[in-house]
Each structure stands twice: as C-alpha cells, then as structure tokens.
PDB file of C-alpha atoms in Angstrom:
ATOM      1  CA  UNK A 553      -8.191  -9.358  16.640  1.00 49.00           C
ATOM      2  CA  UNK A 554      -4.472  -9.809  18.243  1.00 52.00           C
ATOM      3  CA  UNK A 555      -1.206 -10.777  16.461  1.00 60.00           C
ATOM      4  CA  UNK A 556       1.674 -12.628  18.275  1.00 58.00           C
ATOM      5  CA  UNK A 557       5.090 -13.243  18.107  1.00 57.00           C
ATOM      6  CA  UNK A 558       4.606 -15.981  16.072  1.00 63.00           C
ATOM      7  CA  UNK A 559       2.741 -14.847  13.236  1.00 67.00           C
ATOM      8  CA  UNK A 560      -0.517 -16.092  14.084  1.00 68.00           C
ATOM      9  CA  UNK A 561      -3.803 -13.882  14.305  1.00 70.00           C
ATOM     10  CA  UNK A 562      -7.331 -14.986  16.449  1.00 75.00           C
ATOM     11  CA  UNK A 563     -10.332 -13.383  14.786  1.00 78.00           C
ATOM     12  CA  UNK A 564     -14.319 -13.418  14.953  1.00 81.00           C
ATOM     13  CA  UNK A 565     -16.015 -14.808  12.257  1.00 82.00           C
ATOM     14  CA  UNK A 566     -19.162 -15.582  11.519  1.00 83.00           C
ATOM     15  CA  UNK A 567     -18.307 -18.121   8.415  1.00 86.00           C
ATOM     16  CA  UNK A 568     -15.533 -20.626   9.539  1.00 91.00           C
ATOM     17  CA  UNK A 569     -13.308 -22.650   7.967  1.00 93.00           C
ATOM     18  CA  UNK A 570     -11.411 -25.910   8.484  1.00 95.00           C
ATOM     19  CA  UNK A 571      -8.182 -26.288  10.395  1.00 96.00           C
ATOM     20  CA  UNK A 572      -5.708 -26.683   7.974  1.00 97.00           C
ATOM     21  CA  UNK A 573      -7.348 -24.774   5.293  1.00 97.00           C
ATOM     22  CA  UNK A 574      -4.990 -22.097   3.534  1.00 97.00           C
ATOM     23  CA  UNK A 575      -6.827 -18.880   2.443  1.00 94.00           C
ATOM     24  CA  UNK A 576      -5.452 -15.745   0.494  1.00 95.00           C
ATOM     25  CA  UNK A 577      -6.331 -13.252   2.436  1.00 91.00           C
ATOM     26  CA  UNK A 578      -6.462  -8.798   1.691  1.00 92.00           C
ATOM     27  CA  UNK A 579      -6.771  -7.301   5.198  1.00 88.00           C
ATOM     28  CA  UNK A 580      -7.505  -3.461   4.757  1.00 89.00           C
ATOM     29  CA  UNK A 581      -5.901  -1.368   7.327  1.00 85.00           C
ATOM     30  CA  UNK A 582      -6.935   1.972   8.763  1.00 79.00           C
ATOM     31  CA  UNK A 583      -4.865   4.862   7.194  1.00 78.00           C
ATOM     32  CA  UNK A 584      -2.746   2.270   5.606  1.00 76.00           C
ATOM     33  CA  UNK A 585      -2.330  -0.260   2.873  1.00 84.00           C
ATOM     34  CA  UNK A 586      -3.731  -3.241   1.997  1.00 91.00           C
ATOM     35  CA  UNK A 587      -1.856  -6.344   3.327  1.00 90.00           C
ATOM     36  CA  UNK A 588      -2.177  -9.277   1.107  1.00 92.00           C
ATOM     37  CA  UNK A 589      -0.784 -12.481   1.992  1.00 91.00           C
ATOM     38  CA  UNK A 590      -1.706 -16.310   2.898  1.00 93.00           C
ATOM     39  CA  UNK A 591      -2.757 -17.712   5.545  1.00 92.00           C
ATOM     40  CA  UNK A 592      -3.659 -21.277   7.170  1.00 94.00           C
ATOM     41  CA  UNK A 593      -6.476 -22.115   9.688  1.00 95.00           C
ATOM     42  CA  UNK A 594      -4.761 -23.406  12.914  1.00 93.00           C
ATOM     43  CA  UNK A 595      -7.691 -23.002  15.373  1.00 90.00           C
ATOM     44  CA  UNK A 596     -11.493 -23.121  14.822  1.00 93.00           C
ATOM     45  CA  UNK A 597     -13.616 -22.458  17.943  1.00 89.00           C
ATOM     46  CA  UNK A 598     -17.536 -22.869  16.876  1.00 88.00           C
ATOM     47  CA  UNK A 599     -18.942 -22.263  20.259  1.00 84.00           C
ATOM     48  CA  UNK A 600     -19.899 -19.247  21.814  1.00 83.00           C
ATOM     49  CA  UNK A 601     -18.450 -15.884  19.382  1.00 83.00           C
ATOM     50  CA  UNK A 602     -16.940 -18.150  16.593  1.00 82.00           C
ATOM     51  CA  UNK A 603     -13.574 -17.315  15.158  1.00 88.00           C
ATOM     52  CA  UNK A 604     -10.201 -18.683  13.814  1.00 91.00           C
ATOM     53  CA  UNK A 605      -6.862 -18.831  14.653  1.00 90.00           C
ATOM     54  CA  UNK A 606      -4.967 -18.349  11.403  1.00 90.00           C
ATOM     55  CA  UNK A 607      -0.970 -18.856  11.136  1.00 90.00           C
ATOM     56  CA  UNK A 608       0.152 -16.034   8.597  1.00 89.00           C
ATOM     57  CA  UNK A 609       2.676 -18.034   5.383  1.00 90.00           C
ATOM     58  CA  UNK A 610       5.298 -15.766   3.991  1.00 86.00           C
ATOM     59  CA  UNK A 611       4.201 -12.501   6.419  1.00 87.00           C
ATOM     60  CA  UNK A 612       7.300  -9.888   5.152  1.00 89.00           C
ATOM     61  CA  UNK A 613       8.813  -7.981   8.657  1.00 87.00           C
ATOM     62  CA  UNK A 614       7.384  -4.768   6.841  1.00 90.00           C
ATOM     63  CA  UNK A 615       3.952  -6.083   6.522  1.00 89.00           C
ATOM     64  CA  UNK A 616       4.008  -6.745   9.631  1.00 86.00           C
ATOM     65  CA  UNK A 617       5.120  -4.219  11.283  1.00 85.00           C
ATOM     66  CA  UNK A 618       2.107  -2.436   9.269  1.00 86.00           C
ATOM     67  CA  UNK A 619      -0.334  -5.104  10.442  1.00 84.00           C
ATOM     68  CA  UNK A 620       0.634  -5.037  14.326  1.00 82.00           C
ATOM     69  CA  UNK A 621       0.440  -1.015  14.076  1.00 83.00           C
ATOM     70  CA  UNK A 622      -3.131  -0.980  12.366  1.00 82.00           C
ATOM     71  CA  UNK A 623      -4.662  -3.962  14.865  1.00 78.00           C
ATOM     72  CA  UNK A 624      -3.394  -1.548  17.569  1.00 79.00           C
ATOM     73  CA  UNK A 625      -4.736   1.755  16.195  1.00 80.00           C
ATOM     74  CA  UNK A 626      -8.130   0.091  15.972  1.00 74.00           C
ATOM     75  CA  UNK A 627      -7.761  -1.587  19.347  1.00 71.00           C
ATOM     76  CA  UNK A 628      -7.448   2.080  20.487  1.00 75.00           C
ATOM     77  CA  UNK A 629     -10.387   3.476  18.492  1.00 71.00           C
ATOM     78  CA  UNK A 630     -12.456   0.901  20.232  1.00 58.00           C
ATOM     79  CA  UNK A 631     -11.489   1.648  23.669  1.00 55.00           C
ATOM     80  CA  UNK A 632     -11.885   5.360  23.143  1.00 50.00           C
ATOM     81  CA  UNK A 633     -15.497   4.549  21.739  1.00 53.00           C
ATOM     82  CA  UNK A 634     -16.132   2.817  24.786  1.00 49.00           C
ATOM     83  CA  UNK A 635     -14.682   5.324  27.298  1.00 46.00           C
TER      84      UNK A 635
END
C-alpha cells in the first residue's frame, strides 16, 4: 500500500470494486488508531495481483499524517521480515 501527495492510496485486493464507487472505509493502524473516512475508487486493475486505486474524500491533515506514518511502519516491518 503507498499514499501520495494527493490523497490517493493503491492497494491489493482480492474483491474489487467499480471506478467511481465511494466506500466508507476503517483502516486499522499498527500501534495507532483507527482511521475512518471515505473514499472513491479511481483505479481498478483486474489483471495480474488485483487492487484499487482509491482517492481519500474529506482525509483531515492529522489523519493523515497518522495514515502515512502507519503505511511506513509496516512498509518497514516487511522489509525487516524479508532481510
């Protein structure tokens, strides 16, 4: 998973759903809080791993802040795994 600049969020997913599609979404982060907020579908890809692109609606700076710091801390737990 990887947020940008501009609010927007790729993930893998095995159950996809249309671009365009707004979902209310509770992302659980590692040592954290809950983020709750909505999103909308902005890129499907079905081939290969599936996933989403989904544009986050109404994202406060402080959620975010909390969301960029949890994606990275499990980015990090990954790696280490893999090391």
């Amino acid at each position: 998973a990887d947020i940008n600049e501009r609010d927007r969020w790729a993930i893998r997913a095995d159950l996809l759903f249309e671009i365009g599609e707004t979902l209310q979404l509770e992302i659980p982060l590692p040592d954290g809080p809950t983020i709750k907020t909505r999103g909308r579908v902005v890129r499907v890809r079905r081939s290969g791993p599936g996933g989403m692109g989904i544009e986050f609606l109404g994202l406060s700076s402080q959620d975010r802040k909390a969301l960029t710091a949890g994606l990275t801390k499990l980015a990090s737990s990954k790696t280490n795994r893999l090391s």
